[in-house]
Tab-separated table of C-alpha atoms in Angstrom:
chain	number	residue	atom	x	y	z
O	1412	MET	CA	-0.089	-28.550	9.727
O	1413	ALA	CA	2.981	-30.157	8.178
O	1414	ASN	CA	2.501	-30.086	4.972
O	1415	ALA	CA	1.612	-26.347	5.105
O	1416	LYS	CA	2.269	-23.262	2.738
O	1417	PRO	CA	6.342	-21.864	4.873
O	1418	SER	CA	5.142	-18.078	6.342
O	1419	THR	CA	7.093	-15.557	5.140
O	1420	LEU	CA	9.244	-13.923	7.378
O	1421	LEU	CA	10.639	-9.935	7.148
O	1422	VAL	CA	13.163	-8.943	8.958
O	1423	VAL	CA	13.978	-5.540	8.864
O	1424	ASP	CA	17.194	-3.079	10.305
O	1425	ASP	CA	18.920	-0.443	8.904
O	1426	ASP	CA	22.465	-2.408	9.889
O	1427	PRO	CA	23.182	-5.142	7.600
O	1428	SER	CA	25.107	-6.756	9.324
O	1429	MET	CA	23.165	-7.179	11.755
O	1430	THR	CA	19.896	-8.307	9.290
O	1431	ARG	CA	23.015	-10.574	7.815
O	1432	LEU	CA	23.197	-12.320	10.893
O	1433	VAL	CA	19.284	-12.449	11.933
O	1434	VAL	CA	19.051	-13.762	8.315
O	1435	THR	CA	21.873	-16.419	8.066
O	1436	VAL	CA	20.863	-18.494	11.406
O	1437	LEU	CA	17.359	-18.076	10.695
O	1438	GLU	CA	17.634	-19.870	7.857
O	1439	ARG	CA	20.463	-22.614	9.048
O	1440	ALA	CA	17.633	-23.035	11.627
O	1441	LEU	CA	14.179	-22.937	10.299
O	1442	GLY	CA	15.348	-22.579	6.176
O	1443	ASP	CA	12.569	-25.239	5.553
O	1444	GLU	CA	9.566	-23.873	7.365
O	1445	LEU	CA	10.081	-19.955	6.319
O	1446	SER	CA	10.494	-18.088	3.145
O	1447	ILE	CA	12.677	-15.000	4.761
O	1448	GLU	CA	13.095	-11.935	2.803
O	1449	ALA	CA	15.398	-8.940	4.519
O	1450	LEU	CA	15.532	-5.168	4.115
O	1451	THR	CA	17.285	-2.469	5.438
O	1452	ASP	CA	15.147	0.128	4.706
O	1453	PRO	CA	12.385	0.786	6.475
O	1454	ALA	CA	10.373	2.970	3.369
O	1455	VAL	CA	11.407	-0.037	1.478
O	1456	ALA	CA	10.277	-2.368	4.456
O	1457	ARG	CA	6.546	-0.395	4.792
O	1458	GLU	CA	5.868	-0.986	0.801
O	1459	ARG	CA	7.020	-4.233	0.966
O	1460	LEU	CA	4.569	-4.648	4.027
O	1461	ASP	CA	1.681	-2.899	1.289
O	1462	ALA	CA	1.998	-5.017	-0.622
O	1463	GLY	CA	0.522	-7.719	1.348
O	1464	GLY	CA	2.030	-11.628	2.078
O	1465	ILE	CA	3.682	-11.352	5.349
O	1466	ASP	CA	2.821	-13.280	8.169
O	1467	ILE	CA	6.080	-12.715	10.503
O	1468	MET	CA	8.478	-9.467	10.541
O	1469	LEU	CA	11.207	-9.019	13.004
O	1470	THR	CA	12.380	-5.029	13.075
O	1471	ASP	CA	14.213	-3.303	14.305
O	1472	LEU	CA	12.672	-1.077	16.417
O	1473	GLU	CA	14.563	2.264	15.760
O	1474	MET	CA	15.775	3.403	12.480
O	1475	PRO	CA	15.407	6.524	11.004
O	1476	GLY	CA	12.288	8.265	8.883
O	1477	VAL	CA	10.356	4.917	9.290
O	1478	ASN	CA	10.774	3.237	12.711
O	1479	GLY	CA	9.902	-0.286	13.829
O	1480	LEU	CA	5.972	1.007	15.377
O	1481	ASP	CA	5.017	2.351	12.219
O	1482	LEU	CA	5.894	-1.224	10.373
O	1483	LEU	CA	4.059	-2.513	13.358
O	1484	ARG	CA	0.449	0.102	12.122
O	1485	CYS	CA	1.426	-1.301	8.537
O	1486	ALA	CA	1.959	-4.991	8.749
O	1487	LYS	CA	-1.942	-5.166	11.329
O	1488	ARG	CA	-3.837	-2.063	9.196
O	1489	ARG	CA	-2.680	-4.933	5.769
O	1490	ASN	CA	-2.992	-8.049	7.495
O	1491	ALA	CA	-4.265	-8.091	11.557
O	1492	CYS	CA	-2.357	-11.857	11.795
O	1493	THR	CA	0.609	-10.998	10.762
O	1494	GLN	CA	2.603	-12.322	13.794
O	1495	VAL	CA	5.158	-8.720	14.465
O	1496	LEU	CA	8.869	-9.440	16.613
O	1497	PHE	CA	11.017	-6.451	17.750
O	1498	PHE	CA	14.604	-6.800	18.895
O	1499	THR	CA	15.975	-3.247	20.285
O	1500	GLY	CA	19.736	-2.109	21.464
O	1501	HIS	CA	17.712	0.981	22.813
O	1502	PRO	CA	14.876	-0.637	25.508
O	1503	SER	CA	12.301	1.755	26.177
O	1504	GLN	CA	9.351	0.891	28.130
O	1505	ASP	CA	7.580	3.708	26.740
O	1506	ALA	CA	8.406	2.005	22.843
O	1507	HIS	CA	7.358	-1.449	24.515
O	1508	LEU	CA	4.390	-0.959	25.811
O	1509	SER	CA	3.590	0.813	22.844
O	1510	ALA	CA	4.212	-1.992	20.886
O	1511	LEU	CA	1.910	-4.781	22.724
O	1512	GLU	CA	-0.492	-1.941	22.560
O	1513	LEU	CA	0.017	-2.043	19.011
O	1514	GLY	CA	-0.613	-5.676	18.890
O	1515	ALA	CA	3.045	-6.973	18.702
O	1516	ALA	CA	4.149	-10.534	20.147
O	1517	ASP	CA	7.568	-10.162	21.697
O	1518	TYR	CA	10.298	-8.807	21.502
O	1519	LEU	CA	13.934	-9.117	22.207
O	1520	LEU	CA	17.454	-7.213	23.117
O	1521	LYS	CA	20.473	-6.736	20.782
O	1522	PRO	CA	22.794	-8.157	21.562
O	1523	VAL	CA	20.713	-10.948	19.919
O	1524	ASP	CA	20.600	-14.154	21.314
O	1525	GLN	CA	20.359	-16.294	18.867
O	1526	GLN	CA	18.886	-19.549	20.645
O	1527	SER	CA	16.605	-17.164	21.383
O	1528	LEU	CA	15.445	-15.412	18.325
O	1529	VAL	CA	15.314	-19.163	17.096
O	1530	GLU	CA	12.662	-20.413	19.735
O	1531	LEU	CA	10.547	-16.651	19.405
O	1532	ILE	CA	10.420	-16.741	15.045
O	1533	THR	CA	9.262	-20.416	15.749
O	1534	GLN	CA	6.158	-19.674	18.171
O	1535	ALA	CA	5.341	-17.087	15.626
O	1536	HIS	CA	5.713	-18.914	12.692
O	1537	HIS	CA	3.920	-21.962	14.646
O	1538	ARG	CA	1.130	-19.352	15.799
O	1539	GLN	CA	0.388	-18.227	12.389
O	1540	GLN	CA	0.292	-21.571	11.027
O	1541	ARG	CA	-2.777	-22.411	13.318
O	1542	TRP	CA	-4.654	-19.315	12.105
O	1543	ARG	CA	-4.216	-20.387	8.601
O	1544	GLN	CA	-5.524	-23.737	10.154
O	1545	ALA	CA	-8.347	-22.040	12.349
O	1546	LEU	CA	-9.237	-19.447	8.976
O	1547	ALA	CA	-9.612	-22.180	6.512
O	1548	GLU	CA	-11.509	-24.743	8.693
O	1549	THR	CA	-14.294	-21.656	9.806
O	1550	TRP	CA	-13.966	-21.048	5.385
O	1551	GLN	CA	-14.901	-24.967	5.073
O	1552	ARG	CA	-17.498	-25.091	7.372
O	1553	ARG	CA	-19.330	-21.745	6.344
O	1554	LYS	CA	-18.982	-23.496	2.620
O	1555	GLU	CA	-20.998	-26.419	3.251
O	1556	ALA	CA	-23.814	-24.788	4.935
O	1557	LEU	CA	-24.244	-22.828	2.863
O	1558	ALA	CA	-24.254	-25.535	0.305
O	1559	THR	CA	-26.423	-26.982	2.933
O	1560	SER	CA	-29.108	-24.025	2.305
O	1561	SER	CA	-29.696	-23.736	-0.697
C-alpha cells in the first residue's frame, strides 16, 4: 500500500481558526499521505461531497444551516466507504449515537488533542486504503473469472 493513491480528506468547520489549525497539524504529520481540502461553509461542503472523490471527512458536528449529521448522510450516500469523523465542542449523547448509527467512524472533543487527531486520521486513512485494496482485488478476480469463462 506504500504506492497507493493519497486519500482525499475534507475538513469542515464554520470556525476558520479551527479549520486552519487542523489543516496545519494534519499537513505537517500526514501531508505526503493525504490531499487535504478545507471548507468553512457547510453548504459548500455538501456540494463538494456531492461532486465525489472524498475519502475521509472530518467535520464539526454543530454548524449553522447544514450540520455534521447532514454532511455524514451526504457523504455516505455518495460513497458508503467514506470515513467520517466528528469533532465537537458541545458533546451530546443523542448526536453521538445518531452519528454512530449513520456510520461515523469516530469523534473528538474540542479542544482537539493534536496527537489524537493525527492518530484518528491515520487510522481512517489506513482503513480507506484497505477498502481500496480489497475492492481492487475483488474487481481483478471478477475480471479474471469473466475472461476464463469466455
